[in-house]
Short mmCIF file of C-alpha atoms in Angstrom, two decimals:
data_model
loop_
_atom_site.label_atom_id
_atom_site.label_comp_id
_atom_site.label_asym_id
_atom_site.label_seq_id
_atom_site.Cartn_x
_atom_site.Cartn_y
_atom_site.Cartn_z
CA UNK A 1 -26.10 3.33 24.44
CA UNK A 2 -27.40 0.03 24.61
CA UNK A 3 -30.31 0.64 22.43
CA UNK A 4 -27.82 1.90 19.74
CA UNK A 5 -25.39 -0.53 19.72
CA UNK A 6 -28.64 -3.20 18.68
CA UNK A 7 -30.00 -0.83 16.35
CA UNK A 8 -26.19 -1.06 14.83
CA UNK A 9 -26.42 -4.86 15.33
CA UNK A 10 -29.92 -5.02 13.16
CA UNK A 11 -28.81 -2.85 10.73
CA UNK A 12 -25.45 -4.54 10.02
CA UNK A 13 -27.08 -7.96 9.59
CA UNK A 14 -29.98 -6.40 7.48
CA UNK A 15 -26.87 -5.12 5.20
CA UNK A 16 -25.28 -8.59 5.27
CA UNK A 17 -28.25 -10.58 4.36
CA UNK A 18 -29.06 -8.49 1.49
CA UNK A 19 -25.14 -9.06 0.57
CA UNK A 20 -25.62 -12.51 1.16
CA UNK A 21 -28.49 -11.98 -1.61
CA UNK A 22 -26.39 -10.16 -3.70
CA UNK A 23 -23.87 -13.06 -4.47
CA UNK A 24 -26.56 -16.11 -4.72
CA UNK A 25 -28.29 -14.45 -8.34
CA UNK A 26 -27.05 -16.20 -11.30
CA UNK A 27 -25.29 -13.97 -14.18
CA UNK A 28 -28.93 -13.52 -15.54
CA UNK A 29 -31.37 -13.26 -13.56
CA UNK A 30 -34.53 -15.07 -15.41
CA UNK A 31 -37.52 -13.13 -15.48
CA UNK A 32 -39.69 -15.99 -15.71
CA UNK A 33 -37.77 -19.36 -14.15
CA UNK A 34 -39.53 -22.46 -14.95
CA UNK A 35 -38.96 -26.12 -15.12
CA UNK A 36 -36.89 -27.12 -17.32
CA UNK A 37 -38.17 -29.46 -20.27
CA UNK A 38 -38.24 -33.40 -19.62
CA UNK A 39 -36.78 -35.76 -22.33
CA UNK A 40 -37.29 -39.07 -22.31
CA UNK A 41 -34.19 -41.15 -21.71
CA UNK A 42 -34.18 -43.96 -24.19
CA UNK A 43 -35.01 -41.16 -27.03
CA UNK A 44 -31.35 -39.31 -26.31
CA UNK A 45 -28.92 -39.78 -28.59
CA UNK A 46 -26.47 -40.66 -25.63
CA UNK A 47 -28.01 -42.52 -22.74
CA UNK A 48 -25.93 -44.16 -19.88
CA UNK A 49 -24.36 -47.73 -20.98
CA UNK A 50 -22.46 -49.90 -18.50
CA UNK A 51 -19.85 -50.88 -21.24
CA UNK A 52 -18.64 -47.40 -21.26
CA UNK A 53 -14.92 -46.99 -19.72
CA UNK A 54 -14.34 -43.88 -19.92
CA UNK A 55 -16.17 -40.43 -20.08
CA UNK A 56 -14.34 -37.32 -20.68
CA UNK A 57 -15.55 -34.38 -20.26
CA UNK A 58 -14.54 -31.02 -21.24
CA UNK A 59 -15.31 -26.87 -20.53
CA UNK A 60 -15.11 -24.45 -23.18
CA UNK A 61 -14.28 -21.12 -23.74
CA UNK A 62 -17.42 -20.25 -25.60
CA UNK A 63 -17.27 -17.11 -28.06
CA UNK A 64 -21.44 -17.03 -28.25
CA UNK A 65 -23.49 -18.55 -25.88
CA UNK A 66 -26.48 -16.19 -25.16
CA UNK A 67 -29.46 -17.68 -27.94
CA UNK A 68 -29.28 -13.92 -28.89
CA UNK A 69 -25.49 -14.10 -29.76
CA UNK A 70 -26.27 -17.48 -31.26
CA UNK A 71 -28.89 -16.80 -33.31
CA UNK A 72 -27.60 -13.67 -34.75
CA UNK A 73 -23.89 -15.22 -36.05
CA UNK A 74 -26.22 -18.35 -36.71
CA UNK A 75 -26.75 -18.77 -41.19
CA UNK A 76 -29.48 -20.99 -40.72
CA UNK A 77 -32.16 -20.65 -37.91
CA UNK A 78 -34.93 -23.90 -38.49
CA UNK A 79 -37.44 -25.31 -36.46
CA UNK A 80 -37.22 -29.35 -36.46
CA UNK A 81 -36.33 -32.28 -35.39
CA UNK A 82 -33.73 -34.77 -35.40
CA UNK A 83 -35.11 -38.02 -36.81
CA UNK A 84 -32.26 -40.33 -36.80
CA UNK A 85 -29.21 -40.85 -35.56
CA UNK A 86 -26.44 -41.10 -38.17
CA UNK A 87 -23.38 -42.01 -36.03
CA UNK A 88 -20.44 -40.80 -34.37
CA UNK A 89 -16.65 -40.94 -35.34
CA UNK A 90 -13.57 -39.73 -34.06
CA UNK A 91 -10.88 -37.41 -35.87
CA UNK A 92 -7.32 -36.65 -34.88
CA UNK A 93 -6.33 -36.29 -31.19
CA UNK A 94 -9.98 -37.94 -29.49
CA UNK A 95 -11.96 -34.92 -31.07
CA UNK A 96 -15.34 -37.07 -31.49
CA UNK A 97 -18.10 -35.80 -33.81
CA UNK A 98 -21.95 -36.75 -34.25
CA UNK A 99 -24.39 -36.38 -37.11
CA UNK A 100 -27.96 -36.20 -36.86
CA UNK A 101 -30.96 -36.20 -39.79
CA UNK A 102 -33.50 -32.99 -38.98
CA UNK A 103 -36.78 -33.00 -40.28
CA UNK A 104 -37.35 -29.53 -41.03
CA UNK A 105 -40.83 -27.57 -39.97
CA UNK A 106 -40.15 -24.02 -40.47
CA UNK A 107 -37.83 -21.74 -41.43
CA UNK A 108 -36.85 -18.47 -39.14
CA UNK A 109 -33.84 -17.26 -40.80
CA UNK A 110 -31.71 -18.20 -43.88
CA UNK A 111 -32.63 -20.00 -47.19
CA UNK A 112 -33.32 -23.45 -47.32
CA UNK A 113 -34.65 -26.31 -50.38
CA UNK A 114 -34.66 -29.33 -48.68
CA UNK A 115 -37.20 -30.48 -45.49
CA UNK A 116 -34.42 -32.81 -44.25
CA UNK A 117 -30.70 -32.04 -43.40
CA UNK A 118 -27.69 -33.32 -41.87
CA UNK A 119 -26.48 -31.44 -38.57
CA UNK A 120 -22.88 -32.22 -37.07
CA UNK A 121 -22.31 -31.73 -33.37
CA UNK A 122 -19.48 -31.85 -31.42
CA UNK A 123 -19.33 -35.23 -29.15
CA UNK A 124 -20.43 -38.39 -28.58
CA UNK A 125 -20.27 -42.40 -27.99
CA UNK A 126 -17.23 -44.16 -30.19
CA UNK A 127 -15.58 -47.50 -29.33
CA UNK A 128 -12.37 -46.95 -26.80
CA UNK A 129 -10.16 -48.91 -29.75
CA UNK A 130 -11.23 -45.69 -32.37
CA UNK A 131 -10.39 -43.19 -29.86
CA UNK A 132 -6.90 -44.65 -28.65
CA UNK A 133 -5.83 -44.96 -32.16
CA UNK A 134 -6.70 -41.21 -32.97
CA UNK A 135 -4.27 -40.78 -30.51
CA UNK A 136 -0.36 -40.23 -30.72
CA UNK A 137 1.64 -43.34 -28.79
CA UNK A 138 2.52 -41.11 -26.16
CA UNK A 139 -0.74 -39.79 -25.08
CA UNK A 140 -1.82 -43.01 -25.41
CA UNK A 141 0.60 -44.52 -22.96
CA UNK A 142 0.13 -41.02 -20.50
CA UNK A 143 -3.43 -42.32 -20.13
CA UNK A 144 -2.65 -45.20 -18.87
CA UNK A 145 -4.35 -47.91 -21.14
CA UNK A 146 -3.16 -51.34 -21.65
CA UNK A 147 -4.06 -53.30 -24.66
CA UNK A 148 -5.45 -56.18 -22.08
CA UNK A 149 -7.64 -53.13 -20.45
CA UNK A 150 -9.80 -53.02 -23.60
CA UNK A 151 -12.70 -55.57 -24.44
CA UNK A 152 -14.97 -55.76 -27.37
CA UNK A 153 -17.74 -53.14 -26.70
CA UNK A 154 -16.28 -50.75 -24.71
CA UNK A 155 -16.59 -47.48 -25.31
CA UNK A 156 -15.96 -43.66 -24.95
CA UNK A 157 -18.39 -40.58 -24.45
CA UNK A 158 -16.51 -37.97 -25.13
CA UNK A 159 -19.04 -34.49 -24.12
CA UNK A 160 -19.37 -30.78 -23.61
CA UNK A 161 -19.60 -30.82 -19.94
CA UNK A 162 -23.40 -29.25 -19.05
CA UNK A 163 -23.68 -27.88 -23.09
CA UNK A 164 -23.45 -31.37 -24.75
CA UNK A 165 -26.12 -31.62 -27.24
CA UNK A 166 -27.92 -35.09 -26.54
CA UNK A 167 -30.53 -34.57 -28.53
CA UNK A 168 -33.68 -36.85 -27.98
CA UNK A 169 -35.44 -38.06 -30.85
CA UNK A 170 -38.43 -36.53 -32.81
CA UNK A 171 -39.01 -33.52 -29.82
CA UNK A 172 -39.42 -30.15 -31.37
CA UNK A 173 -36.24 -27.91 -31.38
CA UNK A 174 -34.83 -24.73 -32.31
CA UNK A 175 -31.55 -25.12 -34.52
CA UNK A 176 -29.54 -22.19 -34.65
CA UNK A 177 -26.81 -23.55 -37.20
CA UNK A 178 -23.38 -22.89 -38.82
CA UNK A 179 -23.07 -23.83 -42.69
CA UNK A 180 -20.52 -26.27 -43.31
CA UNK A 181 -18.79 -26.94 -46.47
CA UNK A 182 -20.19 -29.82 -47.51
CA UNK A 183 -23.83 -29.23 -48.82
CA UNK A 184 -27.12 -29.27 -46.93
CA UNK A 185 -24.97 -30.24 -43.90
CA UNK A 186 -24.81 -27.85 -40.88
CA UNK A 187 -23.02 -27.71 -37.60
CA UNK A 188 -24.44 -26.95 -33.74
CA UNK A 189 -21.99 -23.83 -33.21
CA UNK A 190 -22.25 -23.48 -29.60
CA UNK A 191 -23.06 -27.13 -28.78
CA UNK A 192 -26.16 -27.57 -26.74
CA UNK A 193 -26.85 -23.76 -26.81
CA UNK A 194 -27.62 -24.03 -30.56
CA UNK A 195 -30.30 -25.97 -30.17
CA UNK A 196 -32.96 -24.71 -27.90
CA UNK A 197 -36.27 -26.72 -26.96
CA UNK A 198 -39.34 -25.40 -28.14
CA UNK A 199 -43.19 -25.34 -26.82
CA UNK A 200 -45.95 -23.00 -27.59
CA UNK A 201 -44.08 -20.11 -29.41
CA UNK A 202 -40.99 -19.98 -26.92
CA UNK A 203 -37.91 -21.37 -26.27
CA UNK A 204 -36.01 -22.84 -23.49
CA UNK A 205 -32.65 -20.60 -22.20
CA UNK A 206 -30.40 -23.06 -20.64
CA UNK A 207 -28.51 -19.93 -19.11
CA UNK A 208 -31.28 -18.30 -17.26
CA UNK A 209 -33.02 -21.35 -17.38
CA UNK A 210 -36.49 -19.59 -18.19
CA UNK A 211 -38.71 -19.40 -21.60
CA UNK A 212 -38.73 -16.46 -23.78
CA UNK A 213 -40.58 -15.68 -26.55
CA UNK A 214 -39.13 -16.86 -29.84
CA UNK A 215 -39.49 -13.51 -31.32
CA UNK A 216 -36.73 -12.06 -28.74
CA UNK A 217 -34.26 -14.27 -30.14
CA UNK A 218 -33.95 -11.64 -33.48
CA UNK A 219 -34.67 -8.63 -31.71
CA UNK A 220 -31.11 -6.59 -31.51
CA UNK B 1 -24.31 11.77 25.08
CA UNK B 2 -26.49 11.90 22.19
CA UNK B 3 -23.81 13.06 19.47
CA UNK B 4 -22.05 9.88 21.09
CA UNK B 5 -25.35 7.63 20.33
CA UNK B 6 -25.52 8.72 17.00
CA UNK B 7 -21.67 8.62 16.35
CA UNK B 8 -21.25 4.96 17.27
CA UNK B 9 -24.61 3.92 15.80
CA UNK B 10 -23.45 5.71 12.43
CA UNK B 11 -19.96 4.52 12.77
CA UNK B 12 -20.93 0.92 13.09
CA UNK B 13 -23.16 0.90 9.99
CA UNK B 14 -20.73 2.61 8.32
CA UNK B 15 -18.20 -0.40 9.29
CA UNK B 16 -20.85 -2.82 8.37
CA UNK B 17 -21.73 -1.25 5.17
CA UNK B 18 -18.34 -0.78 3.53
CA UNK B 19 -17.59 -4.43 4.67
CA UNK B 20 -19.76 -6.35 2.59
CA UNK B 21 -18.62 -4.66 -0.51
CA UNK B 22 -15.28 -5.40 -0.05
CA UNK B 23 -16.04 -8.68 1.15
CA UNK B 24 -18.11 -9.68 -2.14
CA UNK B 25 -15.03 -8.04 -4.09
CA UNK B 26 -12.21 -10.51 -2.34
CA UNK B 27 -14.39 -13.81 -3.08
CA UNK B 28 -12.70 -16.25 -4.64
CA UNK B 29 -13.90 -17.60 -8.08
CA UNK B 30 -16.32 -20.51 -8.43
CA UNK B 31 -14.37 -23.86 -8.50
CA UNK B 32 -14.48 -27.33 -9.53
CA UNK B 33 -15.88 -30.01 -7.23
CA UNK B 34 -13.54 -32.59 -7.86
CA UNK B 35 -9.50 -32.43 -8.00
CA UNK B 36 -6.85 -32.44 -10.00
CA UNK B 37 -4.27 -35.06 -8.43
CA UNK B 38 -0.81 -33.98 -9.78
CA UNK B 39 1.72 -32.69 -7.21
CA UNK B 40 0.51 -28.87 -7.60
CA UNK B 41 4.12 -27.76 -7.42
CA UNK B 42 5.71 -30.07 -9.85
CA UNK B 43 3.64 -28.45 -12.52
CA UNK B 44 4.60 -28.63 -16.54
CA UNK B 45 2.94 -28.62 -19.90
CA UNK B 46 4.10 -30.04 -22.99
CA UNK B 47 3.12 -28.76 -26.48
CA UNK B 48 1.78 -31.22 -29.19
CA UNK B 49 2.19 -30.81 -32.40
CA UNK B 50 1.61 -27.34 -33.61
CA UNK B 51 0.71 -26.61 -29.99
CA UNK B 52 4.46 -24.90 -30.37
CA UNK B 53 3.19 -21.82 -32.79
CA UNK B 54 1.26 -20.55 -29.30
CA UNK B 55 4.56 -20.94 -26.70
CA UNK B 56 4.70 -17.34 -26.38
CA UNK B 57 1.13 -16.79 -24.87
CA UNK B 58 1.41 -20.20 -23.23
CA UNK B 59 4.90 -19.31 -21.54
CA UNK B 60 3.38 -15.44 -20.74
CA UNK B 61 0.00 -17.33 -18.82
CA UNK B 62 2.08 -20.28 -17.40
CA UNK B 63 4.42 -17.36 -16.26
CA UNK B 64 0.95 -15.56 -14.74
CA UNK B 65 -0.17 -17.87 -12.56
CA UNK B 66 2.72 -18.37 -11.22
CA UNK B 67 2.97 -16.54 -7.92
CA UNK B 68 6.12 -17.32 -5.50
CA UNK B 69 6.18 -14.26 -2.71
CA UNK B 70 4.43 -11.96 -0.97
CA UNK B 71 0.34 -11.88 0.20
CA UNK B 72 -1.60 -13.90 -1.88
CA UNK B 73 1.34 -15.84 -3.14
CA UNK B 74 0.61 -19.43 -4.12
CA UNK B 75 2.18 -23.21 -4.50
CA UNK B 76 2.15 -23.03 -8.11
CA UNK B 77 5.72 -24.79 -9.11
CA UNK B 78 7.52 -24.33 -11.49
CA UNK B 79 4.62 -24.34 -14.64
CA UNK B 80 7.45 -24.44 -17.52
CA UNK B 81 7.55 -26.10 -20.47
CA UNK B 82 8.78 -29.95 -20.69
CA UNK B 83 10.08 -31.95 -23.59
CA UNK B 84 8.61 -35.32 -21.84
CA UNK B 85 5.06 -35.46 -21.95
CA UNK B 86 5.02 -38.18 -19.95
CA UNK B 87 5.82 -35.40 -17.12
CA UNK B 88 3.81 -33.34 -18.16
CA UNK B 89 0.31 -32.00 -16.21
CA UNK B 90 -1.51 -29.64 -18.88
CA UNK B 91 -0.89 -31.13 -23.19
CA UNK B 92 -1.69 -28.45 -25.39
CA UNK B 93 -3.03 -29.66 -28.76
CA UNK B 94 -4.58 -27.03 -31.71
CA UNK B 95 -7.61 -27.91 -33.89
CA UNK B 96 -9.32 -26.12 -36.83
CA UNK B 97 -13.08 -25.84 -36.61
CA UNK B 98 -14.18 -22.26 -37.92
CA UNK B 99 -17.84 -24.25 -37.34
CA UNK B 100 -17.38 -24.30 -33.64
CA UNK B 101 -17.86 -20.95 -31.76
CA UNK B 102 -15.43 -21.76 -29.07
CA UNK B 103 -11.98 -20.18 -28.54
CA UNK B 104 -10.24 -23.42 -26.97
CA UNK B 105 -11.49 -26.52 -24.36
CA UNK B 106 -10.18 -28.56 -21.70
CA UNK B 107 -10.53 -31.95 -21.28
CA UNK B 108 -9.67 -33.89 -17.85
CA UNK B 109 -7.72 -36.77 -18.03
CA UNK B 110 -7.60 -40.14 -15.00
CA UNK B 111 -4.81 -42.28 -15.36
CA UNK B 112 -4.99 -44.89 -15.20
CA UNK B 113 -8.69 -45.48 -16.30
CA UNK B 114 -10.62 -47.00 -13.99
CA UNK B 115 -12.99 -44.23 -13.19
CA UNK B 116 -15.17 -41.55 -14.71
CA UNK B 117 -13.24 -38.42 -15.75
CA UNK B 118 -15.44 -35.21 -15.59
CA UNK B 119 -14.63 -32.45 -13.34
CA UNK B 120 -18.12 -33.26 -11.83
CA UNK B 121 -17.76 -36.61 -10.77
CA UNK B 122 -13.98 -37.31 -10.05
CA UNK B 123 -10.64 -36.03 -9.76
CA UNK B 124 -8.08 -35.75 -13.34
CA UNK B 125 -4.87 -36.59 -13.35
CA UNK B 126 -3.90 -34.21 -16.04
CA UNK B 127 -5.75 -32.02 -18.49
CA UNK B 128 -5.91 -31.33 -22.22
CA UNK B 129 -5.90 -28.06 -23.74
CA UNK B 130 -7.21 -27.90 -27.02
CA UNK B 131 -6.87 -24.80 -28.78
CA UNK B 132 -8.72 -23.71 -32.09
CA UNK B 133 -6.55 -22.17 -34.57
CA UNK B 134 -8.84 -19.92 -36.68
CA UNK B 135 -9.87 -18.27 -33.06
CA UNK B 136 -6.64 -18.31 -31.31
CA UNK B 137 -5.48 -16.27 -34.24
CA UNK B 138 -7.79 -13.86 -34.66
CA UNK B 139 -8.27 -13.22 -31.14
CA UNK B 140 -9.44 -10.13 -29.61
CA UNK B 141 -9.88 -9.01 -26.07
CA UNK B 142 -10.98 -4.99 -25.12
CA UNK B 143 -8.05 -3.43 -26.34
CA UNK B 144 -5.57 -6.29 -25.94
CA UNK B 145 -3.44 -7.28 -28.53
CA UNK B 146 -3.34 -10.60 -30.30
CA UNK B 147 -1.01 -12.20 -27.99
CA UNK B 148 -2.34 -10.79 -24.92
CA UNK B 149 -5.87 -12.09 -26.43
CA UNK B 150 -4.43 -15.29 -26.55
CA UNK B 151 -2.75 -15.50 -22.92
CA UNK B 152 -6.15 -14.89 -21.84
CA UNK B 153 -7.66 -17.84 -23.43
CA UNK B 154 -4.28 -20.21 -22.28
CA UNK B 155 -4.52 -18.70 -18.80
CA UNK B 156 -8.61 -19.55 -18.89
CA UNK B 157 -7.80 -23.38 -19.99
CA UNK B 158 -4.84 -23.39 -17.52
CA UNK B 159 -7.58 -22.23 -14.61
CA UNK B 160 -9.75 -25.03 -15.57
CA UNK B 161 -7.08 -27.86 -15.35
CA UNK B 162 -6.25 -26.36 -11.55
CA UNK B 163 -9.65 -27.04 -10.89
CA UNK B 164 -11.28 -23.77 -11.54
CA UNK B 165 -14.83 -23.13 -12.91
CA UNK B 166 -16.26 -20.53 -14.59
CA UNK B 167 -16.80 -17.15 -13.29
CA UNK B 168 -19.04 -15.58 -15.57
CA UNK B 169 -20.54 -13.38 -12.34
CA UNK B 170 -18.05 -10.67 -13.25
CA UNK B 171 -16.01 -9.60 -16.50
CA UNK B 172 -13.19 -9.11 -14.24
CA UNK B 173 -12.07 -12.29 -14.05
CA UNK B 174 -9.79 -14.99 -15.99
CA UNK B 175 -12.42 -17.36 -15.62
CA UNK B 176 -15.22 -15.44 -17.37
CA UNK B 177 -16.12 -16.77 -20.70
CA UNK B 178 -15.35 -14.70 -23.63
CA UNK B 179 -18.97 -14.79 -24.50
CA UNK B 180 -19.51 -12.96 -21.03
CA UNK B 181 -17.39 -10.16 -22.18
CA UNK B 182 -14.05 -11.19 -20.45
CA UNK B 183 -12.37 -7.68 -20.00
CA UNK B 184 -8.93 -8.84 -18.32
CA UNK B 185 -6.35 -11.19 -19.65
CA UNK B 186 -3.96 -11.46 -16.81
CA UNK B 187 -5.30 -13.75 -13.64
CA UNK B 188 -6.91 -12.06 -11.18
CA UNK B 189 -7.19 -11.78 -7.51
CA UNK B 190 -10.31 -13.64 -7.18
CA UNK B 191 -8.95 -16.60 -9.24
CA UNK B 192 -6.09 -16.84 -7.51
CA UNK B 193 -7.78 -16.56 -4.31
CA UNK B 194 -9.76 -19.54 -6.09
CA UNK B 195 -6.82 -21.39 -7.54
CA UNK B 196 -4.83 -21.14 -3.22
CA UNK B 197 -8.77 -22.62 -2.00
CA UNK B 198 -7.79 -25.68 -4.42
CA UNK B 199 -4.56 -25.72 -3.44
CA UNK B 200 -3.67 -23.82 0.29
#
């Protein structure tokens, strides 16, 4: 009796363990988990600056995140870089916007004349003064903010949680763009999941945080 | 004696084996680490602008998290609609970005500002629900019609401002990103299992 009841014990925990298992894999498993690529901090677009006041930061409810899903509602698919940093701005309610110049190496998908274009991203560093006056009075005054809060310099990164782009400067990427009206000027759909890093013929999944083959990002 | 030996042996990894199936089912949904502050049932949003085209989903999700009796019931109080914003804990806003492949987004609010305000580094004193009009209108969950499509993304948003994550281990859940093939549009037990771990 005794001898069954620890056989029951042993088998219960095996079955918990492998439950324990169960509930630690991420929502895809990679297949080939490596490290993830290193960027030099004073290259990113957005490094840390102790004149910042405030950083907000937001979650999405993404429509395409996958690089499959992006890549297949994406018009434009380039490999390039961004060379400069053209500025941020804010527009109407603290929605902040940056633009970036791409040098353009190669073309995967879409049509394309010119080796440089604009690309528009959602987020990024404006002064606090911009942002408060995108603002209505009353959200203004909800946050909080006195005038005699606010000195020259301060400012406002406003980001995409763990999927804002921060590009750094002249590193290889994949862009998996939107067209936007105005010509040769294109937009990062899914924020930092439309623009994948890029070494030896693959690309880097931030979901499954592996690399992949850049041919399995147009295979159906 | 030995039918008894097997019986109990069997019976106990039967136990043991239906439990952690059940138990995996009843977990609650991935949270937040940090807070939000406001009094959890003194809860009200406030709709900006043309925020007010969407009070029908936003009244049917508000309505949906909102659970007064019985097991599982929660603090959740009262999570109507104000005319003050000032006492307000969720602002809606709407934007139009057919460029941005996202249905709506949160963003967490301290007041007053003396600290960093993302969900990963500090508490929010209130959130901002931003909702994008091109995708909020032509919405579509699994079978769900438009405005149950839209409740869905509201009651997502909504989950974030309580302090919720995503949940994007399971399509069952209000917390699953649409891009992870969120099949439900009503909140579920496992986020408000999540949502009472936030708030017991």
């Amino acid at each position: 009796m005794k001898k069954s009841l620890i056989s029951g014990f042993v088998l219960c925990l095996v079955l918990l363990s492998g439950c324990a298992e169960v509930q630690k894999l991420p929502a895809s498993s990679p297949s080939s988990a490596e490290t993830a690529p290193s960027m030099t901090a004073s290259s990113l677009f957005f490094a840390e600056d102790p004149q910042q006041k405030l950083i907000l930061a937001t979650t999405a409810d993404y429509v395409l995140m996958t690089p499959q899903q992006v890549s297949s509602k994406a018009d434009l698919v380039v490999l390039g870089q961004f060379v400069k940093n053209l500025g941020s701005w804010v527009e109407e309610n603290g929605r902040v916007y940056t633009k970036g110049l791409v040098r353009v190496m190669g073309i995967l998908k879409g049509e394309l004349r010119e080796r440089e274009i604009e690309v528009v991203f959602n987020g990024g560093v404006v002064p606090l003064s911009d942002y408060l006056r995108s603002l209505d009075e009353a959200s203004v005054k909800k946050m909080g903010i006195l005038p005699q809060d606010i000195t020259d310099g301060d400012t406002v990164f406003d980001h995409f949680g763990p999927y804002q782009a921060n590009p750094a400067l002249n590193q290889p990427y994949l862009f998996l763009l939107n067209a936007m009206e105005k010509e040769n000027t294109w937009f990062l759909g899914s924020d930092a999941l439309s623009m994948l890093s890029v070494k030896d013929e693959q690309y880097f999944d931030k979901l499954t945080k592996s690399w992949n083959p850049v041919r399995d990002l147009f295979q159906p | 004696m030995k039918i008894c030996k097997f019986l109990s042996v069997l019976f106990i990894s039967l136990y043991f084996f239906t439990l952690p199936s059940n138990f995996v089912m009843a977990l609650p949904g991935p949270v937040l680490p940090y807070n939000l502050r406001w009094n959890i049932t003194d809860i009200q949003y406030y709709l900006v602008g043309s925020a007010v085209n969407y009070a029908t989903p936003i009244d049917a999700a508000s309505k949906n998290w909102w659970r007064p009796f019985g097991p599982g019931s929660n603090n959740l109080h009262p999570n109507t609609r104000t005319y003050d914003q000032q006492q307000s804990a969720i602002d809606y806003y709407t934007y139009s970005d057919i460029y941005h492949n996202a249905n709506a987004y949160t963003k967490f609010i301290l007041n007053p500002n003396k600290l960093e305000v993302s969900p990963f580094l500090s508490d929010w004193s209130f959130g901002r629900v931003f909702m994008n009009i091109p995708y909020m209108n032509s919405a579509q969950g699994p079978g769900f019609t438009l405005l149950q499509s839209q409740q869905a993304i509201v009651a997502h948003e909504q989950g974030h401002v309580f302090g919720l994550n995503e949940n994007n281990l399971t399509p069952y859940s209000i917390m699953t990103q649409s891009a992870y093939g969120r099949s439900v549009y009503t909140v579920q037990q496992t986020d408000n299992d999540a949502f009472n771990m936030k708030h017991p």
